[in-house]
Coordinates of N, CA and C in Angstrom, one line a residue:
Chain A
X948 N 6.1 222.4 132.9 CA 5.8 221.4 132.4 C 6.0 220.9 130.8
X949 N 6.5 219.7 130.8 CA 7.2 219.0 129.8 C 6.0 218.1 129.1
X950 N 4.7 218.4 129.1 CA 3.8 217.4 128.2 C 4.0 217.6 126.9
X951 N 4.1 218.9 126.4 CA 4.5 219.0 124.9 C 5.4 220.0 124.6
X952 N 6.7 219.7 124.0 CA 7.8 220.8 123.9 C 8.0 221.1 122.5
X953 N 8.7 222.3 122.3 CA 8.6 222.9 121.0 C 10.1 223.4 121.1
X954 N 10.8 223.3 120.1 CA 12.1 223.7 119.8 C 12.4 224.0 118.0
X955 N 12.9 225.3 118.1 CA 13.4 226.4 118.9 C 12.1 227.0 119.5
X956 N 12.5 227.9 120.4 CA 11.5 228.7 121.2 C 11.3 229.8 120.3
X957 N 12.5 230.5 119.6 CA 12.3 231.6 118.8 C 13.2 231.5 117.5
X958 N 12.8 231.9 116.5 CA 13.7 231.7 115.4 C 13.3 233.1 114.2
X959 N 14.8 233.3 113.8 CA 14.7 234.6 112.7 C 15.2 233.9 111.4
X960 N 14.7 234.2 110.5 CA 14.7 233.3 109.1 C 14.7 234.5 108.1
X961 N 15.8 234.2 107.3 CA 15.6 235.2 105.9 C 14.7 234.4 104.8
X962 N 14.3 235.0 103.9 CA 13.2 234.3 103.0 C 13.7 233.3 102.1
X963 N 15.3 233.3 102.0 CA 15.7 232.0 101.4 C 16.3 230.8 102.2
X964 N 16.0 231.1 103.5 CA 16.5 230.1 104.3 C 15.5 228.9 104.5
X965 N 16.2 227.2 105.0 CA 15.2 226.4 105.4 C 15.6 226.5 106.6
X966 N 14.1 225.7 107.2 CA 14.6 225.5 109.0 C 13.5 224.7 109.1
X967 N 13.3 224.1 110.3 CA 12.5 222.9 110.7 C 12.1 223.7 111.9
X968 N 10.9 223.3 112.3 CA 10.4 223.2 113.9 C 10.1 222.1 114.0
X969 N 10.6 221.7 115.6 CA 10.1 220.7 116.3 C 9.4 220.5 117.2
X970 N 8.6 219.5 117.3 CA 7.0 219.1 118.6 C 7.6 218.0 118.9
X971 N 7.8 217.7 120.2 CA 7.3 216.1 121.0 C 6.6 216.2 122.3
X972 N 5.9 215.1 121.8 CA 4.9 215.1 123.1 C 5.2 213.9 123.8
X973 N 5.0 213.9 125.3 CA 5.2 212.8 126.0 C 3.7 212.2 126.9
X974 N 2.7 212.2 126.2 CA 1.6 212.2 126.8 C 1.0 210.8 126.4
X975 N 1.3 210.4 125.4 CA 0.8 209.1 125.0 C -0.3 209.3 124.2
X976 N 0.0 210.4 123.6 CA -1.1 210.9 122.6 C -1.3 210.3 121.3
X977 N -2.1 210.2 120.3 CA -2.3 209.6 119.1 C -2.4 210.8 117.7
X978 N -2.5 211.9 118.1 CA -3.1 212.8 117.1 C -2.0 214.1 117.5
X979 N -1.7 214.6 116.7 CA -0.7 216.3 116.8 C -1.0 217.1 115.9
X980 N -0.9 218.3 116.2 CA -1.5 219.4 115.6 C -0.5 220.7 115.4
X981 N -0.5 221.3 114.1 CA 0.1 222.4 113.6 C -1.0 223.7 113.9
X982 N -0.5 224.8 114.6 CA -1.7 225.9 114.9 C -0.7 227.0 114.3
X983 N -1.4 228.1 113.7 CA -0.6 229.1 113.4 C -1.4 230.3 114.0
X984 N -0.9 231.3 114.9 CA -1.6 232.5 115.6 C -0.8 233.6 115.2
X985 N -1.2 234.5 114.5 CA -0.9 235.8 114.2 C -1.6 236.9 115.2
X986 N -1.1 238.1 115.2 CA -1.6 239.0 116.0 C -2.9 239.5 115.8
X987 N -3.7 239.5 116.7 CA -5.3 240.0 116.6 C -6.1 239.1 115.4
X988 N -5.7 237.8 115.5 CA -6.1 236.8 114.5 C -6.5 235.6 115.5
X989 N -7.4 234.7 115.2 CA -7.7 233.5 116.0 C -6.4 232.6 115.6
X990 N -6.5 231.2 116.4 CA -5.8 230.1 116.1 C -6.1 229.6 114.7
X991 N -5.1 229.3 113.8 CA -5.8 228.8 112.3 C -4.9 227.4 112.5
X992 N -5.8 226.3 112.5 CA -5.5 224.9 112.1 C -4.6 225.2 110.7
X993 N -3.4 224.5 111.1 CA -3.1 224.0 109.8 C -2.6 222.6 109.5
X994 N -2.3 221.5 110.3 CA -2.1 220.2 109.8 C -2.9 219.5 111.1
X995 N -3.2 218.5 110.9 CA -3.6 217.2 111.7 C -3.0 215.8 111.3
X996 N -2.4 215.2 112.2 CA -1.8 214.2 112.1 C -2.6 213.0 113.2
X997 N -3.1 212.0 112.7 CA -3.9 211.0 113.6 C -2.9 209.7 113.1
X998 N -2.8 209.0 114.2 CA -2.4 207.7 114.1 C -0.8 208.2 113.0
X999 N -0.2 209.1 113.1 CA 1.1 209.3 112.2 C 0.3 209.4 110.5
X1000 N -0.9 209.7 110.3 CA -1.2 209.9 109.0 C -2.0 210.9 109.1
X1001 N -1.7 212.1 108.0 CA -2.4 213.5 107.8 C -3.8 213.1 107.3
X1002 N -4.3 213.9 108.4 CA -5.8 214.0 107.9 C -6.3 215.0 107.8
X1003 N -5.8 216.2 107.7 CA -6.4 217.4 107.4 C -5.1 218.5 106.9
X1004 N -5.6 218.9 106.2 CA -4.5 220.0 105.6 C -5.3 221.5 105.3
X1005 N -5.5 222.0 105.9 CA -6.3 223.3 105.8 C -5.6 224.5 104.5
X1006 N -5.5 224.1 103.3 CA -5.0 224.8 102.5 C -3.5 225.4 102.6
X1007 N -2.8 224.9 103.5 CA -1.5 225.8 103.8 C -0.6 226.0 102.6
X1008 N 0.0 226.9 102.7 CA 0.9 227.1 101.4 C 1.8 225.7 101.1
X1009 N 2.6 225.4 100.3 CA 3.5 224.4 99.8 C 4.7 224.8 100.6
X1010 N 5.0 226.2 101.2 CA 6.0 226.2 101.8 C 6.3 226.0 103.2
X1011 N 4.9 225.2 103.7 CA 5.0 224.8 104.8 C 4.8 223.5 104.9
X1012 N 5.8 222.4 105.2 CA 6.0 221.0 104.8 C 6.1 220.3 106.5
X1013 N 4.6 219.5 106.7 CA 4.9 218.8 107.7 C 5.4 217.7 107.8
X1014 N 6.1 216.8 109.0 CA 6.3 215.7 108.7 C 5.8 214.9 110.2
X1015 N 5.5 213.7 110.3 CA 5.1 213.0 111.3 C 5.9 212.0 111.3
X1016 N 6.8 211.3 111.9 CA 7.6 210.0 111.9 C 7.1 209.2 113.1
X1017 N 6.9 209.5 113.8 CA 6.1 208.6 114.7 C 5.1 209.5 115.6
X1018 N 4.6 208.9 116.7 CA 3.3 209.6 116.9 C 3.7 210.7 118.1
X1019 N 5.0 210.6 118.6 CA 5.3 211.4 119.8 C 6.0 212.5 118.8
X1020 N 6.5 212.7 117.4 CA 7.0 213.5 117.0 C 6.3 214.4 116.2
X1021 N 6.6 215.7 115.7 CA 6.2 216.1 114.6 C 6.9 217.4 114.1
X1022 N 6.9 217.5 112.9 CA 8.1 218.6 112.1 C 7.2 219.5 111.3
X1023 N 7.6 220.8 111.1 CA 7.3 221.9 110.4 C 8.4 222.3 109.8
X1024 N 8.6 222.1 108.3 CA 9.7 221.9 107.6 C 9.3 223.7 106.7
X1025 N 10.3 224.6 107.0 CA 10.2 225.7 106.5 C 10.9 226.2 105.1
X1026 N 10.5 226.7 103.7 CA 11.6 227.2 103.1 C 10.6 228.4 102.3
X1027 N 11.5 229.3 101.8 CA 11.3 230.5 101.0 C 10.1 230.8 101.4
X1028 N 10.0 231.2 103.2 CA 9.0 231.9 103.7 C 8.5 233.4 103.6
X1029 N 7.5 233.8 103.7 CA 7.2 235.8 103.6 C 7.2 235.7 104.9
X1030 N 7.3 237.4 104.7 CA 7.4 238.2 105.9 C 6.1 237.8 106.6
X1031 N 5.0 237.4 106.1 CA 3.7 237.5 106.5 C 3.2 236.3 107.4
X1032 N 4.4 235.3 107.1 CA 4.4 234.2 108.0 C 5.0 234.5 109.3
X1033 N 5.3 235.5 109.5 CA 5.5 235.6 110.7 C 4.6 235.5 111.9
X1034 N 4.8 234.7 112.8 CA 3.7 234.5 113.6 C 4.5 233.7 114.9
X1035 N 3.4 233.1 115.7 CA 3.7 231.9 116.9 C 3.1 230.8 116.1
X1036 N 3.8 229.5 116.1 CA 3.6 228.4 115.6 C 3.3 227.5 116.9
X1037 N 2.3 226.9 117.1 CA 1.8 226.3 118.2 C 1.6 224.6 117.7
X1038 N 2.1 224.1 118.5 CA 2.0 222.6 118.2 C 0.9 221.9 119.4
X1039 N 0.6 220.9 119.1 CA -0.7 220.3 120.3 C -0.8 218.6 119.9
X1040 N -1.2 218.2 120.9 CA -1.6 216.9 120.9 C -2.6 216.8 121.4
X1041 N -3.5 215.5 121.5 CA -4.7 214.9 121.9 C -4.8 213.4 121.4
X1042 N -5.2 212.6 122.6 CA -5.8 211.5 122.5 C -6.7 211.1 121.2
X1043 N -6.6 210.0 120.5 CA -7.4 210.0 119.2 C -8.6 209.8 119.7
X1044 N -8.8 209.2 120.6 CA -10.3 209.3 121.3 C -11.1 210.3 121.6
X1045 N -10.3 211.5 122.2 CA -10.6 212.4 122.6 C -10.2 213.4 121.9
X1046 N -10.4 214.2 120.5 CA -9.5 214.9 120.0 C -9.7 216.4 120.0
X1047 N -10.9 216.8 120.9 CA -11.0 218.1 121.5 C -10.4 218.3 122.7
X1048 N -9.8 217.3 123.4 CA -8.6 217.5 124.5 C -7.4 218.1 124.1
X1049 N -7.3 219.2 123.5 CA -5.7 219.3 123.1 C -4.7 220.1 123.8
X1050 N -3.6 219.6 124.1 CA -2.7 220.2 124.8 C -1.6 220.9 123.7
X1051 N -1.2 221.9 124.0 CA -0.4 222.9 123.5 C 1.0 222.8 124.0
X1052 N 2.1 222.9 123.0 CA 3.3 223.3 123.2 C 3.4 224.6 123.4
X1053 N 4.9 225.4 124.0 CA 4.7 226.5 124.5 C 5.1 227.3 123.1
X1054 N 5.1 227.1 122.0 CA 5.2 227.5 120.7 C 6.4 228.0 120.0
X1055 N 6.8 228.2 118.8 CA 7.7 228.5 118.2 C 7.6 230.2 117.9
X1056 N 8.2 231.2 118.3 CA 8.1 232.6 117.7 C 9.0 232.5 116.6
X1057 N 8.2 232.8 115.7 CA 9.1 233.3 114.1 C 8.7 234.5 113.8
X1058 N 10.1 234.7 113.5 CA 10.1 235.9 112.5 C 10.8 236.0 111.3
X1059 N 10.3 236.2 110.1 CA 10.7 236.2 108.8 C 11.2 237.6 108.2
X1060 N 12.5 237.6 108.0 CA 12.8 239.1 107.7 C 13.5 239.1 106.2
Chain B
X1431 N -19.0 236.4 107.8 CA -19.6 236.4 109.3 C -17.9 235.3 109.7
X1432 N -17.5 235.7 111.2 CA -16.5 235.0 111.3 C -17.0 233.6 112.5
X1433 N -16.3 232.5 112.2 CA -17.2 231.7 112.8 C -17.1 231.6 114.2
X1434 N -16.3 232.2 115.0 CA -16.7 232.6 116.3 C -16.1 233.9 116.6
X1435 N -16.9 234.7 117.1 CA -17.2 235.8 117.5 C -16.8 236.0 118.9
X1436 N -16.0 237.3 119.2 CA -15.8 237.6 120.6 C -15.4 239.0 120.6
X1437 N -15.9 239.7 121.8 CA -15.4 241.3 122.2 C -13.8 240.9 122.6
X1438 N -13.1 242.1 121.9 CA -11.6 241.6 122.0 C -11.2 242.4 123.0
X1439 N -12.2 243.0 124.0 CA -11.6 244.0 125.3 C -10.7 245.1 125.0
X1440 N -10.1 245.5 125.5 CA -10.0 244.7 126.9 C -11.0 245.1 127.8
X1441 N -11.2 243.9 129.0 CA -12.2 244.2 129.9 C -10.8 244.6 131.1
X1442 N -10.9 245.7 131.7 CA -10.4 246.2 133.3 C -11.6 246.2 134.0
X1443 N -11.2 245.3 135.1 CA -12.1 245.2 136.0 C -11.1 245.2 137.7
X1444 N -11.6 245.7 138.9 CA -11.1 245.8 139.7 C -10.9 244.5 140.5
X1445 N -10.1 244.0 141.3 CA -9.9 242.7 141.7 C -11.3 242.5 142.8
X1446 N -11.9 241.2 142.8 CA -13.1 241.2 143.6 C -14.3 241.2 142.4
X1447 N -14.1 241.9 141.1 CA -15.5 242.2 140.7 C -15.7 241.0 140.0
X1448 N -17.1 240.9 139.4 CA -17.5 239.7 138.7 C -17.3 240.3 137.3
X1449 N -17.0 239.7 136.4 CA -17.1 239.7 135.1 C -17.5 238.7 134.0
X1450 N -18.1 239.4 132.8 CA -18.8 238.1 131.8 C -18.4 238.4 130.6
X1451 N -17.9 237.3 129.8 CA -17.7 237.3 128.4 C -18.5 236.8 127.6
X1452 N -18.8 237.1 126.7 CA -19.8 236.4 125.8 C -19.0 236.0 124.2
X1453 N -19.7 234.9 123.6 CA -19.3 234.8 122.3 C -20.5 233.8 121.7
X1454 N -20.2 234.4 120.6 CA -21.2 233.6 119.6 C -20.4 232.7 118.3
X1455 N -21.0 231.9 117.7 CA -20.6 231.2 116.8 C -21.3 230.5 115.6
X1456 N -21.0 230.4 114.5 CA -22.1 230.7 113.1 C -22.4 229.2 112.9
X1457 N -21.4 227.9 113.4 CA -21.7 226.8 112.7 C -22.9 226.0 113.8
X1458 N -24.1 225.9 113.0 CA -25.0 225.6 114.1 C -24.9 224.0 114.2
X1459 N -24.0 223.4 113.5 CA -23.7 222.0 113.6 C -22.7 221.5 114.5
X1460 N -22.1 222.5 115.3 CA -21.1 222.5 116.2 C -21.5 221.8 117.6
X1461 N -20.7 220.8 118.0 CA -21.6 219.9 119.2 C -20.5 220.2 120.4
X1462 N -19.5 220.6 120.4 CA -18.8 220.9 121.9 C -18.1 222.0 121.9
X1463 N -18.2 222.8 123.0 CA -17.7 224.1 123.2 C -17.2 224.2 124.5
X1464 N -15.6 225.0 124.4 CA -15.2 225.0 125.2 C -14.3 226.4 125.5
X1465 N -14.0 227.0 126.4 CA -13.3 228.1 127.1 C -11.4 228.1 127.5
X1466 N -10.8 228.4 126.6 CA -9.4 228.3 126.8 C -9.4 229.5 127.6
X1467 N -7.6 229.6 128.2 CA -6.9 230.5 128.9 C -5.8 230.6 128.1
X1468 N -5.1 231.8 127.8 CA -3.9 232.0 127.0 C -3.2 233.3 127.9
X1469 N -2.2 232.9 128.5 CA -1.7 234.1 129.3 C -0.6 234.6 128.3
X1470 N -0.1 235.7 128.6 CA 0.7 236.8 127.5 C 1.8 235.9 127.3
X1471 N 2.1 235.5 125.9 CA 3.4 235.0 125.7 C 3.6 233.3 125.9
X1472 N 2.1 233.0 126.2 CA 2.1 231.5 126.4 C 1.1 230.7 125.5
X1473 N 1.1 229.4 125.9 CA 0.3 228.4 125.1 C -1.2 228.7 125.9
X1474 N -2.4 228.6 124.8 CA -3.5 228.1 125.5 C -3.4 227.1 126.2
X1475 N -4.5 227.4 127.5 CA -4.6 225.6 128.2 C -6.1 225.6 128.2
X1476 N -6.7 224.4 128.3 CA -8.3 224.6 128.5 C -8.5 224.6 129.6
X1477 N -9.6 225.8 130.3 CA -10.2 226.3 131.2 C -10.9 225.8 131.6
X1478 N -12.0 225.2 130.5 CA -13.6 224.4 131.1 C -14.2 224.3 129.7
X1479 N -14.6 223.0 129.5 CA -16.1 222.6 128.9 C -17.2 223.4 129.2
X1480 N -18.1 223.5 128.2 CA -19.3 224.1 128.2 C -20.3 223.1 127.9
X1481 N -21.2 223.2 128.6 CA -22.3 221.9 128.5 C -23.5 222.7 128.7
X1482 N -24.7 222.2 128.1 CA -26.1 222.8 127.6 C -26.5 223.2 129.0
X1483 N -26.3 222.4 129.7 CA -27.0 222.7 131.2 C -26.4 223.5 131.8
X1484 N -25.4 224.3 131.7 CA -24.4 225.3 132.2 C -23.3 224.3 133.2
X1485 N -22.3 225.0 133.6 CA -21.7 223.9 134.4 C -20.7 225.2 135.1
X1486 N -20.2 224.8 136.5 CA -19.3 225.7 137.2 C -18.2 224.8 137.6
X1487 N -17.3 225.8 137.9 CA -15.7 225.3 138.2 C -15.2 226.3 139.2
X1488 N -15.5 226.2 140.4 CA -15.1 227.1 141.4 C -15.9 228.6 141.2
X1489 N -15.0 229.8 140.7 CA -15.6 230.9 140.5 C -15.8 231.1 138.9
X1490 N -16.0 229.8 138.3 CA -16.2 230.3 136.9 C -17.4 229.6 136.4
X1491 N -18.0 230.1 135.7 CA -19.4 229.4 135.3 C -19.5 229.8 133.6
X1492 N -20.0 228.8 133.4 CA -19.9 228.6 131.4 C -21.5 228.3 131.4
X1493 N -22.2 228.9 130.2 CA -23.4 228.6 129.8 C -23.7 228.6 128.2
X1494 N -24.5 227.7 127.8 CA -24.4 227.6 126.6 C -26.1 227.6 126.4
X1495 N -26.3 228.7 125.0 CA -27.4 228.6 124.6 C -27.3 228.3 123.1
X1496 N -28.0 227.3 122.9 CA -28.0 226.1 121.4 C -28.8 227.1 120.4
X1497 N -30.1 227.6 120.8 CA -30.8 228.3 120.2 C -30.1 229.5 119.6
X1498 N -29.5 230.5 120.5 CA -29.0 231.5 119.8 C -27.5 231.4 119.4
X1499 N -27.1 230.2 119.8 CA -25.6 229.8 119.1 C -24.7 230.7 120.1
X1500 N -24.8 231.3 121.3 CA -24.1 231.8 122.3 C -23.3 231.0 123.4
X1501 N -22.4 231.3 124.0 CA -21.8 231.1 125.1 C -21.2 232.0 125.8
X1502 N -21.5 231.8 127.3 CA -20.6 233.0 127.9 C -20.0 232.1 129.3
X1503 N -19.1 233.0 129.9 CA -18.3 232.7 130.9 C -18.1 234.0 131.8
X1504 N -18.6 233.2 133.0 CA -18.9 234.5 134.1 C -17.6 234.0 134.9
X1505 N -16.9 235.1 135.8 CA -15.7 235.1 136.6 C -16.5 235.9 138.0
X1506 N -16.5 235.3 139.0 CA -16.7 235.5 140.0 C -15.6 236.1 141.0
X1507 N -15.6 237.0 141.9 CA -14.6 237.3 142.9 C -13.2 237.4 142.0
X1508 N -12.8 238.2 141.0 CA -11.6 238.3 140.0 C -10.6 238.3 140.9
X1509 N -9.3 237.5 140.7 CA -8.1 237.8 140.9 C -7.3 238.5 140.1
X1510 N -6.3 238.8 140.5 CA -4.9 239.4 140.0 C -4.5 238.2 138.8
X1511 N -4.6 237.1 139.0 CA -3.8 235.7 138.3 C -5.1 235.6 137.3
X1512 N -6.0 236.3 137.4 CA -7.2 235.8 136.4 C -7.0 236.6 135.1
X1513 N -5.9 237.5 135.1 CA -5.7 238.2 133.8 C -4.9 237.5 132.8
X1514 N -5.5 237.5 131.8 CA -5.1 236.7 130.7 C -6.3 236.9 129.5
X1515 N -5.9 236.0 128.2 CA -7.0 236.4 127.3 C -7.9 235.0 127.0
X1516 N -9.2 234.9 127.3 CA -9.9 233.8 127.2 C -10.2 233.8 125.7
X1517 N -10.4 232.2 125.6 CA -10.9 232.3 123.8 C -11.5 231.3 123.7
X1518 N -12.8 231.6 123.2 CA -13.8 230.5 122.8 C -13.6 229.8 121.9
X1519 N -14.1 228.3 122.2 CA -13.5 227.4 120.9 C -14.9 226.7 121.0
X1520 N -15.1 226.4 119.5 CA -16.1 225.4 119.1 C -15.8 224.3 118.3
X1521 N -16.2 223.3 118.0 CA -15.8 222.1 117.0 C -16.5 222.2 116.2
X1522 N -15.8 221.8 115.0 CA -16.1 221.8 113.6 C -16.1 220.2 113.1
X1523 N -15.7 219.8 112.1 CA -16.1 218.4 111.9 C -14.4 217.8 112.1
X1524 N -14.3 216.5 112.4 CA -13.2 215.6 112.6 C -12.3 216.2 114.1
X1525 N -11.1 216.7 113.7 CA -10.7 216.9 115.2 C -10.6 218.2 115.3
X1526 N -11.6 218.9 114.4 CA -11.0 220.4 114.0 C -11.7 221.4 115.6
X1527 N -10.9 222.2 116.2 CA -11.3 223.3 117.0 C -11.5 224.4 116.3
X1528 N -12.4 225.4 116.6 CA -12.7 226.4 115.9 C -12.3 227.5 117.3
X1529 N -11.2 228.6 116.9 CA -10.8 229.5 118.1 C -11.4 230.8 117.6
X1530 N -12.0 231.3 118.8 CA -12.4 232.9 118.6 C -10.6 233.8 118.8
X1531 N -11.1 235.2 118.5 CA -9.7 235.7 118.7 C -9.4 235.7 120.2
X1532 N -10.2 236.0 121.3 CA -10.1 235.9 122.4 C -10.7 237.3 123.1
X1533 N -10.9 237.1 124.6 CA -11.2 238.8 124.6 C -10.3 238.9 126.3
X1534 N -9.4 239.9 126.2 CA -8.3 240.1 127.0 C -8.6 240.8 128.1
X1535 N -8.7 240.1 129.5 CA -8.8 240.8 130.9 C -8.0 241.1 131.5
X1536 N -8.1 242.2 132.1 CA -7.2 242.8 133.1 C -7.5 243.0 134.4
X1537 N -7.0 242.4 135.5 CA -7.5 242.5 137.0 C -7.0 243.4 137.6
X1538 N -7.2 244.9 138.0 CA -6.4 245.5 138.6 C -6.6 245.7 140.2
X1539 N -5.6 245.9 140.9 CA -5.6 246.4 142.4 C -6.7 247.4 142.7

């Protein structure tokens, strides 16, 4: 399936590195989301963009910085991460008039060493 | 109290069995409810919405009890391919979905 794609699929980075996660959706949706999924924890919503404007930021540390240049692309810029930030980072998109109909990408498995 | 609570399992059932999962939620203002399915090392996918009147999709039946803030999912005639983690999801404000930790199902021969 190519509805929502994410790159890279796997990423190992040191605590001093800077990296970016990329998400692209081909569904014509207007809202995009970043979630974090850690082992034995529920998915945590990190950021919501609707019509390219950030509408929600769930008190995420500033070492995570989102960017939404257009309605099809979403980035998550990472810098000076901590080992506890290791997790699966999932991108999702939805039509702006059906925000609960979310389609997820395959995720980026991030390991911080 | 967690916003959405689920028994993590695993539920190990033989092929052909009927299995039921339960979920409770704390936000009485939640308006919409869903079950998502997540296969091992894959992304969550919407399985079905849950309506107050109950709804059925093939072998899957979802029920909602607003008074008790309780949601259920029943799977009849389990298949090996049903093995996955089932996520209970409720809505909060705005575009927010609140996920449970999931219930793991293993269907065995």
